[in-house]
mmCIF file of C-alpha atoms in Angstrom:
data_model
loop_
_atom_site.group_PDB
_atom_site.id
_atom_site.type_symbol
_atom_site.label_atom_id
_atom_site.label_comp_id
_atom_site.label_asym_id
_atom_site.label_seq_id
_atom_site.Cartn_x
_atom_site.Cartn_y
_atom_site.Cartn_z
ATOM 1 C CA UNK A 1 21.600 23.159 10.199
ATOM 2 C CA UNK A 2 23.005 26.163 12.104
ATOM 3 C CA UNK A 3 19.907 28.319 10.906
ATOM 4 C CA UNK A 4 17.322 25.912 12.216
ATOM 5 C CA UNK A 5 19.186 25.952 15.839
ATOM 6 C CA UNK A 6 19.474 29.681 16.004
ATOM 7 C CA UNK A 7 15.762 29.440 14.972
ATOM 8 C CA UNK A 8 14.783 26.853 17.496
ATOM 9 C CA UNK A 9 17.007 28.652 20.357
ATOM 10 C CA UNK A 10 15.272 31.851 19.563
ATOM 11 C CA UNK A 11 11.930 30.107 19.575
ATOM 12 C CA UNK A 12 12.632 28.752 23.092
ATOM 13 C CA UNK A 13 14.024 32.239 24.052
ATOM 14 C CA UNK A 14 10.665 33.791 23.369
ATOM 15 C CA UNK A 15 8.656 30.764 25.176
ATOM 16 C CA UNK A 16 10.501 31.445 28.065
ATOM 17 C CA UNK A 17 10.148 35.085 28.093
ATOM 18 C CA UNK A 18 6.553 34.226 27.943
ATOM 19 C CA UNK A 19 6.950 32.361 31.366
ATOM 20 C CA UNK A 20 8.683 34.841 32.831
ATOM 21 C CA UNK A 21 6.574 37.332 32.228
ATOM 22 C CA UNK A 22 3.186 35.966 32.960
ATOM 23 C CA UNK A 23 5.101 33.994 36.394
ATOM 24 C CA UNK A 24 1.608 31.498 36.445
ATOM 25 C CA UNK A 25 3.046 27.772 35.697
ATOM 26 C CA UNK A 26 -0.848 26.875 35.310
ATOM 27 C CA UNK A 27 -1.057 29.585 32.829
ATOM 28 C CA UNK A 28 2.082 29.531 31.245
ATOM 29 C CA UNK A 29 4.698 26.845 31.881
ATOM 30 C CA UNK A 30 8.231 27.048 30.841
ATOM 31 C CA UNK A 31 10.583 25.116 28.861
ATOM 32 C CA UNK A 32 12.638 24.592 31.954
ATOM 33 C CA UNK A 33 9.421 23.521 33.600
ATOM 34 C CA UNK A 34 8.454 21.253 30.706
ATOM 35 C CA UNK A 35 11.948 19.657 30.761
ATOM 36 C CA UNK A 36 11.660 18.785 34.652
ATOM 37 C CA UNK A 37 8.346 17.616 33.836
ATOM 38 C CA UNK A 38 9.594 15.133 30.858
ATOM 39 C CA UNK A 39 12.831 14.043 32.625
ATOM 40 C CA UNK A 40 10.189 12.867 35.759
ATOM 41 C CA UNK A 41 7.900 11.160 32.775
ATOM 42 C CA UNK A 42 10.181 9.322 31.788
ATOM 43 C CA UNK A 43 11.023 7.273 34.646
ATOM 44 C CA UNK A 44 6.994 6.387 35.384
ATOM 45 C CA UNK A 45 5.961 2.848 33.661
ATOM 46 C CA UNK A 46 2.941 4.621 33.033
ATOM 47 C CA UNK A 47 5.031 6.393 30.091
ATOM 48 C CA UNK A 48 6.194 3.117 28.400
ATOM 49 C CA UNK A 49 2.728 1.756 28.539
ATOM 50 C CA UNK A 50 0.806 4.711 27.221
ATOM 51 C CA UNK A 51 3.171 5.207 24.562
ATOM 52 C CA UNK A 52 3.218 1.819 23.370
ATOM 53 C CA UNK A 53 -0.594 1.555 23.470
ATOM 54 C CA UNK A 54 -0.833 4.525 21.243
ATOM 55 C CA UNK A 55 1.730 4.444 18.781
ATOM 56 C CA UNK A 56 0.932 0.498 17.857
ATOM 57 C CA UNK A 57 -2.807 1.810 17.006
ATOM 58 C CA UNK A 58 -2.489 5.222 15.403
ATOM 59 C CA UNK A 59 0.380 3.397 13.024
ATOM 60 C CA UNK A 60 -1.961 0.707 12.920
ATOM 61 C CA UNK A 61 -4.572 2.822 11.668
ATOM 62 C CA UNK A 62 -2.238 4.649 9.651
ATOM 63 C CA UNK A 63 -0.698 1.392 7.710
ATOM 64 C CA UNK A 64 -4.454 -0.263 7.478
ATOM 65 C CA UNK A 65 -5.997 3.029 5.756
ATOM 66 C CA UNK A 66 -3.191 3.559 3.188
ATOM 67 C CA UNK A 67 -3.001 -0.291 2.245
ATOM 68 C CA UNK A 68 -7.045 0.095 1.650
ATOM 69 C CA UNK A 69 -6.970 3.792 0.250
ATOM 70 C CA UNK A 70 -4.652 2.545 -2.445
ATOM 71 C CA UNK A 71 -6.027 -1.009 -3.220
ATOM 72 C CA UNK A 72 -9.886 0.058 -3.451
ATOM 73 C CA UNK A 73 -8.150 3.086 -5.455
ATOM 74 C CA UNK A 74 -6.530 0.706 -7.868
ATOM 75 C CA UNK A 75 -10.041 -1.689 -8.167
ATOM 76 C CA UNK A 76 -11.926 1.586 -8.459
ATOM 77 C CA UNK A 77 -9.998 2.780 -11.034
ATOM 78 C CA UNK A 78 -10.318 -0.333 -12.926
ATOM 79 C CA UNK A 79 -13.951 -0.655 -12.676
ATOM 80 C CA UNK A 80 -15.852 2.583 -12.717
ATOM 81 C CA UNK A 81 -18.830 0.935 -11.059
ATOM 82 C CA UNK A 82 -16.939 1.149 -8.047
ATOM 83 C CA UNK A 83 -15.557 4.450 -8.204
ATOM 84 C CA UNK A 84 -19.337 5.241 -8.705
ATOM 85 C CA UNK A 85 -20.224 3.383 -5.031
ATOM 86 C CA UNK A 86 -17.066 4.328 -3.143
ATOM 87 C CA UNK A 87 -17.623 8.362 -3.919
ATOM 88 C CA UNK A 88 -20.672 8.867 -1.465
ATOM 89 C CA UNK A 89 -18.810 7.090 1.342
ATOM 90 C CA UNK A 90 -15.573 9.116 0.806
ATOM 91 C CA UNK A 91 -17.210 12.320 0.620
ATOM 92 C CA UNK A 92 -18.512 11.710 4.013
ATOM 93 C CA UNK A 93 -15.403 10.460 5.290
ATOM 94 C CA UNK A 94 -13.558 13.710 4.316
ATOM 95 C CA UNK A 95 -16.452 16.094 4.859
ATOM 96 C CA UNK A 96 -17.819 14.966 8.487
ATOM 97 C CA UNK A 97 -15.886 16.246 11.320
ATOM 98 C CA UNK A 98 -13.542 14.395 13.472
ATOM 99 C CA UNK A 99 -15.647 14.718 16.434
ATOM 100 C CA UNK A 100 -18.549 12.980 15.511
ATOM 101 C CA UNK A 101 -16.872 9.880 13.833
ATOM 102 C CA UNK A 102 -14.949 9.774 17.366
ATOM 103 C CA UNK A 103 -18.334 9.664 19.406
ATOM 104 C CA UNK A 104 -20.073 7.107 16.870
ATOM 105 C CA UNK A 105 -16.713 5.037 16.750
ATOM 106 C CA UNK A 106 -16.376 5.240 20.693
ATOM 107 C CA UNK A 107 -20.104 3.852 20.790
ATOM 108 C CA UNK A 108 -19.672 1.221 18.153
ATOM 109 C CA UNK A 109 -15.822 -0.337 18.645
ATOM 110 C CA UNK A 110 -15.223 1.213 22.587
ATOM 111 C CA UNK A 111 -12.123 2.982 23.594
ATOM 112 C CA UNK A 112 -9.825 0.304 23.472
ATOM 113 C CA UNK A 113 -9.626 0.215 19.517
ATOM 114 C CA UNK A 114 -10.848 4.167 19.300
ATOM 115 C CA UNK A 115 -7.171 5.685 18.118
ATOM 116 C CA UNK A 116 -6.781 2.651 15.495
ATOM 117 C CA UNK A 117 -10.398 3.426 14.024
ATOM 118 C CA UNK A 118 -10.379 6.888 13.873
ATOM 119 C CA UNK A 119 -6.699 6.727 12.427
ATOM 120 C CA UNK A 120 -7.929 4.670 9.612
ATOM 121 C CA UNK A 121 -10.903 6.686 8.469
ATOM 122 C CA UNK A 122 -8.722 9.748 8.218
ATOM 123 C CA UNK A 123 -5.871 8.301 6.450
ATOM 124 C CA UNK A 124 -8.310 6.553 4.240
ATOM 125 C CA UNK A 125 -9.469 9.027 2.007
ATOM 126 C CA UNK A 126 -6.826 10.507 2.065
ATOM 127 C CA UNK A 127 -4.337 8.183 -0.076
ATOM 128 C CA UNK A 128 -7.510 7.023 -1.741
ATOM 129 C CA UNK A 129 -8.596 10.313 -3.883
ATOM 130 C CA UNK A 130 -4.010 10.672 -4.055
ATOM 131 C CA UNK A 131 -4.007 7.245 -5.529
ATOM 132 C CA UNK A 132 -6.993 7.655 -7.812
ATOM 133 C CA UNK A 133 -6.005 10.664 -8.918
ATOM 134 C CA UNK A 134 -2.668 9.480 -9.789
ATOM 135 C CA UNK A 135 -3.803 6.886 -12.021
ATOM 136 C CA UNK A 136 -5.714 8.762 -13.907
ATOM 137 C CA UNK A 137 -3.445 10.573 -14.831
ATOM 138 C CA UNK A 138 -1.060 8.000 -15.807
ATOM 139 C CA UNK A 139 0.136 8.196 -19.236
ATOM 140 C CA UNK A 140 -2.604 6.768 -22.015
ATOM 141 C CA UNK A 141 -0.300 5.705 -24.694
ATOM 142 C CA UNK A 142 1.890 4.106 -22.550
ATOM 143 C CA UNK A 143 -0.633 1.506 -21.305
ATOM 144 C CA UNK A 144 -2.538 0.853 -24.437
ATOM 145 C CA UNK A 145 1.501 -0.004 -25.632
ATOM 146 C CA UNK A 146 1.373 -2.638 -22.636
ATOM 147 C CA UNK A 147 -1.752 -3.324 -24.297
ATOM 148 C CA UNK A 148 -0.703 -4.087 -27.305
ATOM 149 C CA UNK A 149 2.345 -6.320 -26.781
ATOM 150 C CA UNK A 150 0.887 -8.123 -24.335
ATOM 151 C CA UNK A 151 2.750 -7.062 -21.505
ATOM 152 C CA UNK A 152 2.301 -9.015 -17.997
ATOM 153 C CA UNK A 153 0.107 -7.247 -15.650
ATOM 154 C CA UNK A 154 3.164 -6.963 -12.593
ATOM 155 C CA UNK A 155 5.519 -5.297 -15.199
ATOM 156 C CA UNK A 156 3.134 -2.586 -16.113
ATOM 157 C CA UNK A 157 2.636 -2.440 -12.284
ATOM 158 C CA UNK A 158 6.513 -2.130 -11.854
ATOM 159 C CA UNK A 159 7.325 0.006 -14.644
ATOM 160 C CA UNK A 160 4.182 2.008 -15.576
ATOM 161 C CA UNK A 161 1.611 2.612 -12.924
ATOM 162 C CA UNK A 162 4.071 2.985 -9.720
ATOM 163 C CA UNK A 163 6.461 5.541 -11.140
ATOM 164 C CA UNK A 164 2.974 7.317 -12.614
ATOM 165 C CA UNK A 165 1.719 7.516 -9.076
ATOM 166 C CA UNK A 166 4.501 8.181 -6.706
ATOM 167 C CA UNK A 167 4.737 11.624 -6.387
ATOM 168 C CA UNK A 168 0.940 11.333 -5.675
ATOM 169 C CA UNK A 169 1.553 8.678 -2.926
ATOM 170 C CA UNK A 170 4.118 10.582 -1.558
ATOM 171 C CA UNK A 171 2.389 14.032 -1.043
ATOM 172 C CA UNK A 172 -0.820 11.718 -0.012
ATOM 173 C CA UNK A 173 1.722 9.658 2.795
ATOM 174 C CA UNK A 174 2.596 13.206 4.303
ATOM 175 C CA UNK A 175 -0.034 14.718 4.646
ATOM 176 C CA UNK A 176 -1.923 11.664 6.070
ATOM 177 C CA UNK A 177 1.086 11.167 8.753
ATOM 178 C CA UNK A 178 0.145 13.768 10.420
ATOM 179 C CA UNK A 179 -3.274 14.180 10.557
ATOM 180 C CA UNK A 180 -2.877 10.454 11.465
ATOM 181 C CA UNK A 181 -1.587 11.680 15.043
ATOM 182 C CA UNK A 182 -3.439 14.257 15.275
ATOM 183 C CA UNK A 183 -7.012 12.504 14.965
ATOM 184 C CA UNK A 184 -5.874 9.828 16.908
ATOM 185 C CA UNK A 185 -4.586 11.536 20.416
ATOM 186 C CA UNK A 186 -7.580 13.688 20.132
ATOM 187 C CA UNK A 187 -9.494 9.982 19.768
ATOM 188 C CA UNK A 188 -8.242 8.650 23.036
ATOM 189 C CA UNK A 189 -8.463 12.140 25.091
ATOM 190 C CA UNK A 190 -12.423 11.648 23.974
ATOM 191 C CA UNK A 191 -12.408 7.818 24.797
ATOM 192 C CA UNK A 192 -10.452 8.143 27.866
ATOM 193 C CA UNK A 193 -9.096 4.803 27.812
ATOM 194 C CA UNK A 194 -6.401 4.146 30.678
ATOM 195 C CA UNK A 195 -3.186 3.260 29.098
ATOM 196 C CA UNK A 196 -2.958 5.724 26.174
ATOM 197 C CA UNK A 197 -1.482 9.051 25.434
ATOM 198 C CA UNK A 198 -4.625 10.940 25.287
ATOM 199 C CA UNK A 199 -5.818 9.852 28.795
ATOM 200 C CA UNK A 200 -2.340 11.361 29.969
ATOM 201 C CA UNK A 201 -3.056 14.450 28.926
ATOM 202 C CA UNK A 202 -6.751 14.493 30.146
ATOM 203 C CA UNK A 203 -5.043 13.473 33.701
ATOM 204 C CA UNK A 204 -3.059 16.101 33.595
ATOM 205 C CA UNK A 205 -5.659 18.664 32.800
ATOM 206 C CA UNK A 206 -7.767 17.955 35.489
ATOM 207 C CA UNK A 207 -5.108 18.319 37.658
ATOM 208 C CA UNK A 208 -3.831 21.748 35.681
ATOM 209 C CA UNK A 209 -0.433 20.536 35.260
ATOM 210 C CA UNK A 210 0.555 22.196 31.979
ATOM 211 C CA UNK A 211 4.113 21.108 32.467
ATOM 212 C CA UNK A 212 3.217 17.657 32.162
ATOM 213 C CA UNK A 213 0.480 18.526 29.000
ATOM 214 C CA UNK A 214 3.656 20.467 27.598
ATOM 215 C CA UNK A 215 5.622 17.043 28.098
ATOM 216 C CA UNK A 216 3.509 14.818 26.514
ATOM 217 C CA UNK A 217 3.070 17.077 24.012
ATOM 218 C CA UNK A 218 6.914 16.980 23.576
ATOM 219 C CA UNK A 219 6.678 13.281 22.752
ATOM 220 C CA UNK A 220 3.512 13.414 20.454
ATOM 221 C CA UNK A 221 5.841 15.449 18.554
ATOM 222 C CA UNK A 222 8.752 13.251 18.692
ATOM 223 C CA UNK A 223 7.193 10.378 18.359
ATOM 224 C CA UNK A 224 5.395 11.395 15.255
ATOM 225 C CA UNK A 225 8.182 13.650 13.784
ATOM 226 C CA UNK A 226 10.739 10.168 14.148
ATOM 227 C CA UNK A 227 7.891 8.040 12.728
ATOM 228 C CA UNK A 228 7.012 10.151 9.653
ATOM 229 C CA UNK A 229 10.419 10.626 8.632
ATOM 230 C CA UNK A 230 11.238 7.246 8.665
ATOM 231 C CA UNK A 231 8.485 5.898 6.696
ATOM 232 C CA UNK A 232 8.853 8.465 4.186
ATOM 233 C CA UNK A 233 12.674 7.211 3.990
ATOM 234 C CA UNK A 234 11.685 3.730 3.129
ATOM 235 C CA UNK A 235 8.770 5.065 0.258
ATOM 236 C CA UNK A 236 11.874 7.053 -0.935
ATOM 237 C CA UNK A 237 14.376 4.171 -0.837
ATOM 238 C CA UNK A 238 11.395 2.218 -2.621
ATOM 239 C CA UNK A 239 11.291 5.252 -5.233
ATOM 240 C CA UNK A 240 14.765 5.029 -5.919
ATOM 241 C CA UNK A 241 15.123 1.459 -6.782
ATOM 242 C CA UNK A 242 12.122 1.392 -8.775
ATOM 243 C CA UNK A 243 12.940 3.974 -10.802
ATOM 244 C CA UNK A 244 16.430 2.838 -11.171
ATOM 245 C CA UNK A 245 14.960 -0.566 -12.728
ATOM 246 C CA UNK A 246 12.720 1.769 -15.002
ATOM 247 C CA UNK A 247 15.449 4.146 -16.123
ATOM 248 C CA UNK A 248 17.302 0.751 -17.370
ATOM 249 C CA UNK A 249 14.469 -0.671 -19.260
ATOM 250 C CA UNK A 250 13.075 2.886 -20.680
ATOM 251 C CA UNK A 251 17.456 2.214 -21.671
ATOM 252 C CA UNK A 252 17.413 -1.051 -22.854
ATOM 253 C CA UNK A 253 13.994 -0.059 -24.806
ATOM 254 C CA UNK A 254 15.582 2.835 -26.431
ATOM 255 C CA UNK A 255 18.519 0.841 -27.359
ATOM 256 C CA UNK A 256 15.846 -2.234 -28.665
ATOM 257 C CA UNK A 257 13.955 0.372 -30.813
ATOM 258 C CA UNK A 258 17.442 2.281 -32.431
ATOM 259 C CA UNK A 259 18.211 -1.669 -33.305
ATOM 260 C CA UNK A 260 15.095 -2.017 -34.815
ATOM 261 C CA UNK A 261 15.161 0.995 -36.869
ATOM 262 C CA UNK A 262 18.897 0.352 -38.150
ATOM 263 C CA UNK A 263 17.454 -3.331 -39.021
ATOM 264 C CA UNK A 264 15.012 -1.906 -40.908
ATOM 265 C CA UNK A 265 16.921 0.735 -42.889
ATOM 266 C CA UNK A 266 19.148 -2.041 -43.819
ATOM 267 C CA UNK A 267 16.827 -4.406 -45.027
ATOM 268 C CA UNK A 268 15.028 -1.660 -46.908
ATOM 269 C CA UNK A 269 18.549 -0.780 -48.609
ATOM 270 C CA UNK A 270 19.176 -4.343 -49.251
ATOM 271 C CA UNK A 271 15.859 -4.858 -51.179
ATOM 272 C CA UNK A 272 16.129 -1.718 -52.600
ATOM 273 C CA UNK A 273 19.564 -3.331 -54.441
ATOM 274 C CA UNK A 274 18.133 -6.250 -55.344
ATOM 275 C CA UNK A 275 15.180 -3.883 -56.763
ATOM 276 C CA UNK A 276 17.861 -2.755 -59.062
ATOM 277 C CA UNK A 277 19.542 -5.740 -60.302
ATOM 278 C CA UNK A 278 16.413 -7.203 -61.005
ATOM 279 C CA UNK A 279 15.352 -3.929 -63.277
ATOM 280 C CA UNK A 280 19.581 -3.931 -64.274
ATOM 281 C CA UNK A 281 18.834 -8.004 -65.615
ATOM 282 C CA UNK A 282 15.631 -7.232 -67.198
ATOM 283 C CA UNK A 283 17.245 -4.591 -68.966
#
């Protein structure tokens, strides 16, 4: 913890050194500068509004993208048919720049819903191809086991596909956190729509107030940093108890199995004795 501070402080030492040197707040504005510029932010109502606007639809877009990036995963999976149909359109979702979903987007939906759409068709393909890739790669005996016996379909969910693909979901939920914000802000500095984080920062640009661009900034970062590490919290949480459930069973299975075998190599001693009476009476 003491590392990361002196690595901060330093960080901030060299910003302002920057300031100092170059002595343009247009050009160059200082931490000092930014934190005027923040503390005055955060008295405005503008700042409440804006920051509600924007954080309800990026996360909204964020929440709606992974919920569809693994569910279509899952179907896909199941039915290669439409793994086969869903490939062209996430190709082009992860190929196609930003920019140009943001302009089609901002002619189709407006600016009002821009953030939430363009949120969603980044996050999208992202924890699809995760999930996807995840379950192929689940274990093969295991399920054709669950096969065999019959197993319900939720308990193969619980116990056999979710442990297979969390480490997938989890490297697919932080990388799409991010870019979640990222695509977003940029959305609603393109769609310019009043009450949002991105038309902040346009505002301010026009009127070449990098203090108050460095402010905002400050919160995008807070904002998201506060958001991403709570959500990943709860997925680990989530983790923890499943696996805790699993590591019982895989237990209780073991213990089922070393039952079985000790049955059996008593009833095949036990009929191997009567084997030998029988032979011992015939004699």
């Amino acid at each position: 913890m003491r590392k990361k501070i002196i690595i901060i402080a330093g960080w901030l030492a060299v910003w302002q050194l920057l300031s100092v040197i170059i002595h343009n707040p247009i050009l160059m504005a200082g931490p000092l500068e930014t934190l005027g510029a923040l503390a005055a932010l955060l008295g405005t109502a503008e700042f409440a509004e804006s920051l509600v606007f924007s954080f309800l639809r990026i996360v909204g877009g964020f929440l709606a993208g992974s919920a569809a990036g693994i569910l279509l995963a899952y179907l896909a999976d199941q039915k290669p048919i439409l793994r086969d149909i869903l490939a062209p359109l996430v190709t082009v979702l992860k190929s196609v720049p930003v920019a140009s979903f943001i302009i089609l987007a901002l002619i189709w939906f407006g600016s009002g819903a821009l953030s939430f759409v363009i949120s969603f068709l980044v996050v999208f393909p992202i924890l699809y191809l995760n999930t996807l890739q995840g379950l192929q790669n689940l274990d093969g005996k295991l399920l054709e086991m669950a096969e065999v016996f019959h197993i319900p379909a939720s308990s193969r969910l619980k116990y056999i596909v979710l442990p297979g693909i969390y480490p997938f979901l989890q490297s697919g939920f932080e990388l799409a956190l991010g870019m979640s914000w990222k695509s977003g802000i940029a959305a609603e500095l393109i769609g310019q729509y009043k009450l949002s984080i991105g038309n902040q920062l346009y505002m301010d640009k026009i009127t070449l107030d990098t203090a108050g661009i460095l402010a905002w900034t400050v919160v995008i970062l807070a904002v998201s940093w506060l958001f991403e590490k709570l959500f990943l919290l709860l997925v680990r949480t989530a983790g923890r108890k499943t696996f805790g459930a699993v590591g019982r069973s895989g237990e209780s299975a073991g213990a089922a199995k070393e039952n079985g075998r000790s049955g059996e190599s008593v009833g095949t001693e036990e009929n191997e004795q009567q084997d030998r009476a029988g032979k011992g009476e015939k004699a």
